[in-house]
Amino acid sequence: MSLLELRDIAAGYGEIDIVSGIAIHVEAAEIVTVAGTNGAGKSTVAKTVTGIIPRCRGVVEFDGRDIIRLAPETRVSLGLGYVPQVANVFPSLTVLENLQVMAGVRNRKSRVAEMMALFPGLAERRMVRAGALSGGERQQLAFARALMPNPKLLVLDEPTAALSPALAAQVFDHIRRLPGLGVAALVIEQRARQSLEISDRGYILDLGRVVMQGKASDILANPDMAALYLGQDGSTH
Amino acid sequence: MGYAYYVGLAINGAVEGLTIGLAALAINLVFAVGRFPNATTGDLMTVGAYAGIAVQQSGLRSLWLQGLAAVGASMALSLALYLFVFRALRGRGMLAPLLASIGLAILVRSVLSFFAGHDQYVFQLPIVRPIMIAGIPVQSYDLWLGGVALVCVLLVMAILFLSPIGRQMRAVADDLTLARTSGINVDRVYLVMWLLVGFVTGVAGMVLGVRTVVMPEMGWNMLLPAFAAAVLGGVGSPAGAVLAAMVVGIAQEMSTPVLGFTYKIGLAFMVLVVILAVRPAGLFGRVERVR
């Protein structure tokens, strides 16, 4: 049984389906990349998993339970973490408050200490408002926040968007460490090549459908896929 | 008119400002968390004051009991308004709940007028001599009422900035979707916020009722200065709203010897316009979002 399983998903906004016929699965402590061109429906997949898409049908199973009708906050309590593409911290709350505000955390004090140890840069900025952090610090805080409730799966929606190549490399380092913490990752990523390089498996989306799936190494080695979707600079286009 | 006179006016203005500040705080809470300007704020105050008067009419003379009734009534009405009207309008933009709140405000006032008439009521207080502080005569009730309003403001601030539910409320105010995907029980946050609004307006209604007279329009008349204070303080800054209300209150009172009672409200709004022209985000507002 997979940790996360999406079957025959159709989802979108208003009357229009952005994605349809989507089937994606993630095993425990596995890194899976979902890549594709702009407008392919990558973020719609992330929002479907986390429950913030206005309209969706199909099957979304998490840890053996159908969660498609569950509210986002209930999904978090089941072990589903989410790092949104933008606005991924509360700007008026301090770094410490951003961690403390996460729900479903057992032994909050020691968990905050663990996160500060995992992201040392945050410890010295603990009383600073998140809105005043740099892009890299914000991304670290977003990771730390999502890890606070000890999730089984993290859904990361374009975690390197708008970051410099050096900061993006740091983010991929953080993602690479997740399976070691017992956390699986579903990475929605524009920098497809870099993301696939740290992933076990991958899916390529085009016009709302999965056009290729398999081992990350196989996708990277496929010359057609590389030419069509992975670009030369590591980003999809 | 010497120094003592102006200090007396300033003290009076500060108490008036704190009363406006409580209403501004309630407006700010709903605006930040519920995302609409709540026009029922003033009438929640009025209902509180009438509840206090009802207890007095029943023969109970304790101001504390009357205050307790005021807070209880405002909290009950605030909760009812949320459960039966505003909850259904969540996520429907700003206009629908704003229009609903205007309609509800008129309805509440009409119901009060229907049952209590248009007579003015006053809280029966024993006559006491002003106390002298550094040669300045100060009404002891003003000190008490100012103290109560200040404690209420500090209590709300403590809830907002020191308690887990307050932290969650500020998180919902920052970003509702992120709050939900952070596992925050948004329904509970809204419920507590509306109870807090009821508490604050209940205290404000009682303070205003004791200082002036109780009539159906008392809260409605307070709404515009309270909105002004909320905007002046910086929308989303509860402390700013209270401080701005103090500025409005003191400016109003201090201008009385020059402009007279009739025009003092005009001066308050002139201060508002001038400050907003210089600082469009208000005194303490921040234009800041993570994008």
Short mmCIF file of N, CA and C in Angstrom, two decimals, chain A residues 69-207:
data_model
loop_
_atom_site.label_atom_id
_atom_site.label_comp_id
_atom_site.label_asym_id
_atom_site.label_seq_id
_atom_site.Cartn_x
_atom_site.Cartn_y
_atom_site.Cartn_z
N ARG A 69 -12.58 14.10 0.90
CA ARG A 69 -13.59 14.99 1.48
C ARG A 69 -13.09 15.69 2.75
N LEU A 70 -11.87 15.41 3.16
CA LEU A 70 -11.38 15.99 4.41
C LEU A 70 -10.86 17.42 4.21
N ALA A 71 -11.05 18.25 5.24
CA ALA A 71 -10.57 19.65 5.20
C ALA A 71 -9.04 19.65 5.29
N PRO A 72 -8.40 20.71 4.75
CA PRO A 72 -6.93 20.77 4.80
C PRO A 72 -6.37 20.57 6.21
N GLU A 73 -7.05 21.21 7.21
CA GLU A 73 -6.52 21.12 8.58
C GLU A 73 -6.57 19.69 9.12
N THR A 74 -7.59 18.92 8.67
CA THR A 74 -7.69 17.52 9.11
C THR A 74 -6.58 16.69 8.46
N ARG A 75 -6.28 17.00 7.21
CA ARG A 75 -5.22 16.27 6.50
C ARG A 75 -3.87 16.47 7.20
N VAL A 76 -3.65 17.69 7.71
CA VAL A 76 -2.39 17.96 8.44
C VAL A 76 -2.30 17.04 9.65
N SER A 77 -3.42 16.86 10.35
CA SER A 77 -3.40 16.03 11.56
C SER A 77 -3.12 14.56 11.24
N LEU A 78 -3.33 14.16 9.98
CA LEU A 78 -3.06 12.77 9.58
C LEU A 78 -1.59 12.57 9.18
N GLY A 79 -0.85 13.68 9.07
CA GLY A 79 0.57 13.56 8.74
C GLY A 79 0.93 14.06 7.35
N LEU A 80 0.11 14.96 6.84
CA LEU A 80 0.35 15.51 5.51
C LEU A 80 0.82 16.96 5.66
N GLY A 81 2.06 17.20 5.33
CA GLY A 81 2.61 18.55 5.45
C GLY A 81 2.64 19.24 4.09
N TYR A 82 2.65 20.58 4.10
CA TYR A 82 2.59 21.33 2.84
C TYR A 82 3.46 22.57 2.93
N VAL A 83 4.28 22.77 1.92
CA VAL A 83 5.04 24.02 1.80
C VAL A 83 4.57 24.69 0.51
N PRO A 84 3.74 25.73 0.62
CA PRO A 84 3.23 26.37 -0.60
C PRO A 84 4.32 27.09 -1.39
N GLN A 85 3.98 27.39 -2.64
CA GLN A 85 4.94 28.03 -3.54
C GLN A 85 5.31 29.44 -3.06
N VAL A 86 4.29 30.24 -2.77
CA VAL A 86 4.54 31.59 -2.24
C VAL A 86 3.77 31.70 -0.93
N ALA A 87 3.97 32.80 -0.23
CA ALA A 87 3.28 33.02 1.04
C ALA A 87 3.33 31.75 1.90
N ASN A 88 4.53 31.29 2.19
CA ASN A 88 4.66 30.04 2.94
C ASN A 88 5.05 30.24 4.40
N VAL A 89 5.07 31.51 4.85
CA VAL A 89 5.25 31.81 6.27
C VAL A 89 4.25 32.90 6.64
N PHE A 90 4.00 33.05 7.95
CA PHE A 90 3.12 34.13 8.40
C PHE A 90 3.99 35.37 8.64
N PRO A 91 3.89 36.40 7.79
CA PRO A 91 4.86 37.50 7.86
C PRO A 91 4.83 38.30 9.16
N SER A 92 3.66 38.43 9.80
CA SER A 92 3.63 39.28 11.01
C SER A 92 4.00 38.50 12.27
N LEU A 93 4.13 37.19 12.16
CA LEU A 93 4.54 36.38 13.32
C LEU A 93 6.06 36.24 13.31
N THR A 94 6.64 36.12 14.50
CA THR A 94 8.09 35.93 14.56
C THR A 94 8.42 34.51 14.08
N VAL A 95 9.73 34.27 13.89
CA VAL A 95 10.18 32.94 13.47
C VAL A 95 9.68 31.89 14.48
N LEU A 96 9.88 32.20 15.77
CA LEU A 96 9.46 31.27 16.82
C LEU A 96 7.95 31.04 16.77
N GLU A 97 7.18 32.12 16.62
CA GLU A 97 5.72 31.98 16.57
C GLU A 97 5.27 31.17 15.36
N ASN A 98 5.98 31.34 14.24
CA ASN A 98 5.66 30.57 13.05
C ASN A 98 5.77 29.08 13.31
N LEU A 99 6.74 28.70 14.14
CA LEU A 99 6.89 27.28 14.49
C LEU A 99 5.84 26.87 15.52
N GLN A 100 5.64 27.74 16.51
CA GLN A 100 4.70 27.40 17.59
C GLN A 100 3.26 27.29 17.12
N VAL A 101 2.92 28.02 16.06
CA VAL A 101 1.52 28.07 15.63
C VAL A 101 1.08 26.79 14.90
N MET A 102 2.03 25.96 14.51
CA MET A 102 1.66 24.73 13.81
C MET A 102 0.84 23.83 14.74
N ALA A 103 -0.25 23.30 14.20
CA ALA A 103 -1.13 22.45 15.02
C ALA A 103 -0.66 21.00 14.97
N GLY A 104 -1.14 20.22 15.92
CA GLY A 104 -0.86 18.78 15.94
C GLY A 104 0.57 18.43 16.30
N VAL A 105 1.21 19.31 17.08
CA VAL A 105 2.61 19.05 17.46
C VAL A 105 2.64 18.52 18.89
N ARG A 106 3.26 17.34 19.06
CA ARG A 106 3.43 16.80 20.42
C ARG A 106 4.75 17.32 20.97
N ASN A 107 4.78 17.64 22.22
CA ASN A 107 5.98 18.15 22.87
C ASN A 107 6.58 19.33 22.10
N ARG A 108 5.80 20.37 22.04
CA ARG A 108 6.10 21.52 21.18
C ARG A 108 7.48 22.13 21.45
N LYS A 109 7.82 22.27 22.75
CA LYS A 109 9.07 22.93 23.12
C LYS A 109 10.28 22.19 22.55
N SER A 110 10.29 20.87 22.74
CA SER A 110 11.46 20.12 22.27
C SER A 110 11.48 20.04 20.74
N ARG A 111 10.28 20.06 20.15
CA ARG A 111 10.21 20.03 18.69
C ARG A 111 10.77 21.34 18.10
N VAL A 112 10.46 22.46 18.75
CA VAL A 112 11.02 23.75 18.30
C VAL A 112 12.53 23.69 18.38
N ALA A 113 13.04 23.13 19.49
CA ALA A 113 14.50 23.03 19.67
C ALA A 113 15.12 22.16 18.57
N GLU A 114 14.42 21.08 18.23
CA GLU A 114 14.91 20.19 17.16
C GLU A 114 14.99 20.93 15.83
N MET A 115 13.96 21.72 15.55
CA MET A 115 13.94 22.47 14.28
C MET A 115 15.04 23.53 14.23
N MET A 116 15.27 24.16 15.39
CA MET A 116 16.33 25.17 15.47
C MET A 116 17.70 24.50 15.25
N ALA A 117 17.83 23.26 15.72
CA ALA A 117 19.09 22.54 15.52
C ALA A 117 19.24 22.12 14.05
N LEU A 118 18.12 21.76 13.45
CA LEU A 118 18.13 21.32 12.05
C LEU A 118 18.40 22.49 11.10
N PHE A 119 17.89 23.67 11.47
CA PHE A 119 18.09 24.90 10.66
C PHE A 119 18.73 25.96 11.56
N PRO A 120 20.03 25.87 11.79
CA PRO A 120 20.68 26.76 12.76
C PRO A 120 20.50 28.24 12.46
N GLY A 121 20.34 28.57 11.17
CA GLY A 121 20.16 29.98 10.80
C GLY A 121 18.92 30.58 11.45
N LEU A 122 17.94 29.75 11.74
CA LEU A 122 16.68 30.25 12.30
C LEU A 122 16.83 30.59 13.79
N ALA A 123 17.72 29.86 14.47
CA ALA A 123 17.84 30.03 15.93
C ALA A 123 18.19 31.47 16.29
N GLU A 124 19.14 32.05 15.54
CA GLU A 124 19.54 33.41 15.89
C GLU A 124 18.53 34.46 15.42
N ARG A 125 17.59 34.04 14.60
CA ARG A 125 16.57 34.99 14.11
C ARG A 125 15.20 34.69 14.73
N ARG A 126 15.19 33.94 15.84
CA ARG A 126 13.92 33.43 16.38
C ARG A 126 12.91 34.54 16.74
N MET A 127 13.40 35.72 17.14
CA MET A 127 12.46 36.77 17.54
C MET A 127 12.20 37.80 16.42
N VAL A 128 12.70 37.48 15.23
CA VAL A 128 12.51 38.39 14.09
C VAL A 128 11.20 38.03 13.38
N ARG A 129 10.47 39.04 12.93
CA ARG A 129 9.24 38.77 12.18
C ARG A 129 9.59 38.11 10.86
N ALA A 130 8.81 37.10 10.48
CA ALA A 130 9.12 36.33 9.27
C ALA A 130 9.12 37.22 8.03
N GLY A 131 8.31 38.28 8.06
CA GLY A 131 8.25 39.20 6.92
C GLY A 131 9.57 39.91 6.67
N ALA A 132 10.44 39.92 7.67
CA ALA A 132 11.72 40.62 7.53
C ALA A 132 12.85 39.66 7.14
N LEU A 133 12.54 38.38 6.93
CA LEU A 133 13.58 37.41 6.59
C LEU A 133 13.95 37.49 5.10
N SER A 134 15.14 37.01 4.78
CA SER A 134 15.54 36.93 3.37
C SER A 134 14.83 35.73 2.72
N GLY A 135 14.89 35.66 1.40
CA GLY A 135 14.21 34.57 0.69
C GLY A 135 14.67 33.20 1.15
N GLY A 136 15.98 33.04 1.33
CA GLY A 136 16.53 31.76 1.78
C GLY A 136 16.09 31.40 3.18
N GLU A 137 16.10 32.42 4.07
CA GLU A 137 15.68 32.18 5.46
C GLU A 137 14.20 31.80 5.51
N ARG A 138 13.42 32.47 4.69
CA ARG A 138 11.98 32.17 4.64
C ARG A 138 11.75 30.72 4.23
N GLN A 139 12.52 30.29 3.24
CA GLN A 139 12.34 28.92 2.75
C GLN A 139 12.72 27.91 3.84
N GLN A 140 13.79 28.23 4.59
CA GLN A 140 14.17 27.37 5.72
C GLN A 140 13.06 27.31 6.76
N LEU A 141 12.49 28.49 7.04
CA LEU A 141 11.40 28.55 8.02
C LEU A 141 10.20 27.76 7.52
N ALA A 142 9.91 27.88 6.22
CA ALA A 142 8.78 27.15 5.65
C ALA A 142 8.98 25.64 5.81
N PHE A 143 10.19 25.17 5.60
CA PHE A 143 10.51 23.75 5.80
C PHE A 143 10.32 23.36 7.27
N ALA A 144 10.93 24.17 8.13
CA ALA A 144 10.88 23.87 9.57
C ALA A 144 9.43 23.82 10.06
N ARG A 145 8.63 24.79 9.59
CA ARG A 145 7.21 24.83 9.98
C ARG A 145 6.51 23.54 9.57
N ALA A 146 6.72 23.16 8.32
CA ALA A 146 6.02 21.98 7.81
C ALA A 146 6.48 20.70 8.52
N LEU A 147 7.73 20.71 9.00
CA LEU A 147 8.24 19.50 9.68
C LEU A 147 7.82 19.44 11.15
N MET A 148 7.36 20.56 11.71
CA MET A 148 7.02 20.61 13.14
C MET A 148 6.10 19.47 13.60
N PRO A 149 5.00 19.16 12.88
CA PRO A 149 4.10 18.09 13.37
C PRO A 149 4.61 16.69 13.04
N ASN A 150 5.87 16.59 12.60
CA ASN A 150 6.43 15.28 12.24
C ASN A 150 5.60 14.57 11.16
N PRO A 151 5.48 15.18 9.99
CA PRO A 151 4.59 14.60 8.96
C PRO A 151 5.17 13.33 8.34
N LYS A 152 4.30 12.56 7.71
CA LYS A 152 4.77 11.37 6.98
C LYS A 152 5.13 11.77 5.55
N LEU A 153 4.46 12.79 5.05
CA LEU A 153 4.70 13.25 3.67
C LEU A 153 4.71 14.78 3.62
N LEU A 154 5.68 15.32 2.92
CA LEU A 154 5.70 16.76 2.66
C LEU A 154 5.39 17.01 1.20
N VAL A 155 4.43 17.87 0.94
CA VAL A 155 4.15 18.29 -0.43
C VAL A 155 4.80 19.66 -0.60
N LEU A 156 5.74 19.74 -1.53
CA LEU A 156 6.48 21.00 -1.73
C LEU A 156 6.13 21.57 -3.09
N ASP A 157 5.48 22.73 -3.09
CA ASP A 157 5.05 23.32 -4.35
C ASP A 157 6.09 24.34 -4.82
N GLU A 158 6.86 23.97 -5.81
CA GLU A 158 7.92 24.82 -6.37
C GLU A 158 8.75 25.50 -5.28
N PRO A 159 9.43 24.69 -4.48
CA PRO A 159 10.16 25.28 -3.34
C PRO A 159 11.34 26.14 -3.73
N THR A 160 11.80 26.05 -4.99
CA THR A 160 12.95 26.88 -5.38
C THR A 160 12.55 28.07 -6.24
N ALA A 161 11.24 28.27 -6.40
CA ALA A 161 10.78 29.39 -7.24
C ALA A 161 11.34 30.70 -6.71
N ALA A 162 11.83 31.52 -7.58
CA ALA A 162 12.35 32.87 -7.26
C ALA A 162 13.59 32.85 -6.38
N LEU A 163 14.26 31.68 -6.28
CA LEU A 163 15.49 31.64 -5.50
C LEU A 163 16.70 31.61 -6.44
N SER A 164 17.81 32.13 -5.95
CA SER A 164 19.05 32.09 -6.74
C SER A 164 19.51 30.64 -6.85
N PRO A 165 20.37 30.31 -7.86
CA PRO A 165 20.84 28.92 -7.98
C PRO A 165 21.48 28.40 -6.70
N ALA A 166 22.23 29.25 -5.99
CA ALA A 166 22.88 28.81 -4.75
C ALA A 166 21.84 28.44 -3.68
N LEU A 167 20.83 29.29 -3.54
CA LEU A 167 19.78 29.02 -2.55
C LEU A 167 18.95 27.81 -2.96
N ALA A 168 18.70 27.67 -4.29
CA ALA A 168 17.95 26.50 -4.78
C ALA A 168 18.70 25.21 -4.43
N ALA A 169 20.03 25.25 -4.56
CA ALA A 169 20.84 24.07 -4.23
C ALA A 169 20.67 23.72 -2.75
N GLN A 170 20.60 24.77 -1.89
CA GLN A 170 20.38 24.54 -0.45
C GLN A 170 19.04 23.85 -0.21
N VAL A 171 18.02 24.34 -0.94
CA VAL A 171 16.68 23.76 -0.78
C VAL A 171 16.70 22.28 -1.17
N PHE A 172 17.36 21.96 -2.30
CA PHE A 172 17.43 20.55 -2.72
C PHE A 172 18.18 19.71 -1.68
N ASP A 173 19.16 20.32 -1.01
CA ASP A 173 19.86 19.62 0.08
C ASP A 173 18.89 19.27 1.20
N HIS A 174 18.04 20.25 1.54
CA HIS A 174 17.05 20.00 2.60
C HIS A 174 16.12 18.85 2.19
N ILE A 175 15.70 18.86 0.93
CA ILE A 175 14.77 17.82 0.46
C ILE A 175 15.45 16.45 0.52
N ARG A 176 16.72 16.42 0.13
CA ARG A 176 17.46 15.16 0.12
C ARG A 176 17.53 14.55 1.53
N ARG A 177 17.52 15.41 2.56
CA ARG A 177 17.62 14.92 3.94
C ARG A 177 16.29 14.35 4.47
N LEU A 178 15.20 14.64 3.79
CA LEU A 178 13.88 14.27 4.32
C LEU A 178 13.70 12.76 4.54
N PRO A 179 14.04 11.89 3.57
CA PRO A 179 13.84 10.46 3.83
C PRO A 179 14.59 9.97 5.08
N GLY A 180 15.74 10.58 5.35
CA GLY A 180 16.50 10.24 6.56
C GLY A 180 15.73 10.57 7.83
N LEU A 181 14.81 11.52 7.73
CA LEU A 181 13.98 11.90 8.88
C LEU A 181 12.67 11.11 8.89
N GLY A 182 12.55 10.18 7.95
CA GLY A 182 11.34 9.37 7.87
C GLY A 182 10.20 10.06 7.14
N VAL A 183 10.54 11.09 6.36
CA VAL A 183 9.51 11.88 5.68
C VAL A 183 9.61 11.68 4.16
N ALA A 184 8.51 11.34 3.54
CA ALA A 184 8.47 11.24 2.07
C ALA A 184 8.24 12.64 1.51
N ALA A 185 8.61 12.86 0.24
CA ALA A 185 8.43 14.20 -0.35
C ALA A 185 7.82 14.09 -1.74
N LEU A 186 6.78 14.89 -1.97
CA LEU A 186 6.22 15.03 -3.32
C LEU A 186 6.61 16.44 -3.76
N VAL A 187 7.57 16.53 -4.67
CA VAL A 187 8.14 17.82 -5.04
C VAL A 187 7.59 18.27 -6.39
N ILE A 188 6.87 19.39 -6.35
CA ILE A 188 6.39 20.00 -7.60
C ILE A 188 7.47 20.99 -7.98
N GLU A 189 8.10 20.82 -9.12
CA GLU A 189 9.30 21.62 -9.35
C GLU A 189 9.46 22.06 -10.78
N GLN A 190 9.88 23.30 -10.93
CA GLN A 190 10.17 23.89 -12.24
C GLN A 190 11.59 23.52 -12.67
N ARG A 191 12.49 23.49 -11.68
CA ARG A 191 13.87 23.07 -11.98
C ARG A 191 13.89 21.54 -12.02
N ALA A 192 13.33 21.00 -13.09
CA ALA A 192 13.02 19.57 -13.14
C ALA A 192 14.27 18.70 -13.07
N ARG A 193 15.28 19.07 -13.81
CA ARG A 193 16.48 18.21 -13.86
C ARG A 193 17.10 18.07 -12.46
N GLN A 194 17.29 19.22 -11.78
CA GLN A 194 17.89 19.18 -10.44
C GLN A 194 17.03 18.38 -9.47
N SER A 195 15.72 18.55 -9.60
CA SER A 195 14.81 17.86 -8.68
C SER A 195 14.82 16.36 -8.94
N LEU A 196 14.82 15.97 -10.22
CA LEU A 196 14.85 14.53 -10.55
C LEU A 196 16.16 13.90 -10.08
N GLU A 197 17.22 14.69 -10.09
CA GLU A 197 18.52 14.13 -9.66
C GLU A 197 18.52 13.70 -8.20
N ILE A 198 17.67 14.29 -7.38
CA ILE A 198 17.62 13.89 -5.97
C ILE A 198 16.40 13.00 -5.69
N SER A 199 15.64 12.66 -6.74
CA SER A 199 14.39 11.92 -6.55
C SER A 199 14.53 10.43 -6.85
N ASP A 200 13.62 9.64 -6.28
CA ASP A 200 13.56 8.21 -6.61
C ASP A 200 12.79 8.01 -7.90
N ARG A 201 11.65 8.71 -7.99
CA ARG A 201 10.82 8.56 -9.18
C ARG A 201 10.33 9.93 -9.63
N GLY A 202 9.71 9.96 -10.80
CA GLY A 202 9.20 11.23 -11.28
C GLY A 202 8.01 11.07 -12.20
N TYR A 203 7.28 12.16 -12.35
CA TYR A 203 6.14 12.23 -13.28
C TYR A 203 6.31 13.50 -14.10
N ILE A 204 6.05 13.41 -15.39
CA ILE A 204 6.07 14.60 -16.24
C ILE A 204 4.63 14.87 -16.66
N LEU A 205 4.19 16.11 -16.41
CA LEU A 205 2.83 16.51 -16.77
C LEU A 205 2.87 17.43 -18.00
N ASP A 206 1.88 17.26 -18.86
CA ASP A 206 1.72 18.19 -19.97
C ASP A 206 0.23 18.36 -20.23
N LEU A 207 -0.22 19.59 -20.31
CA LEU A 207 -1.64 19.90 -20.54
C LEU A 207 -2.57 19.10 -19.63
#
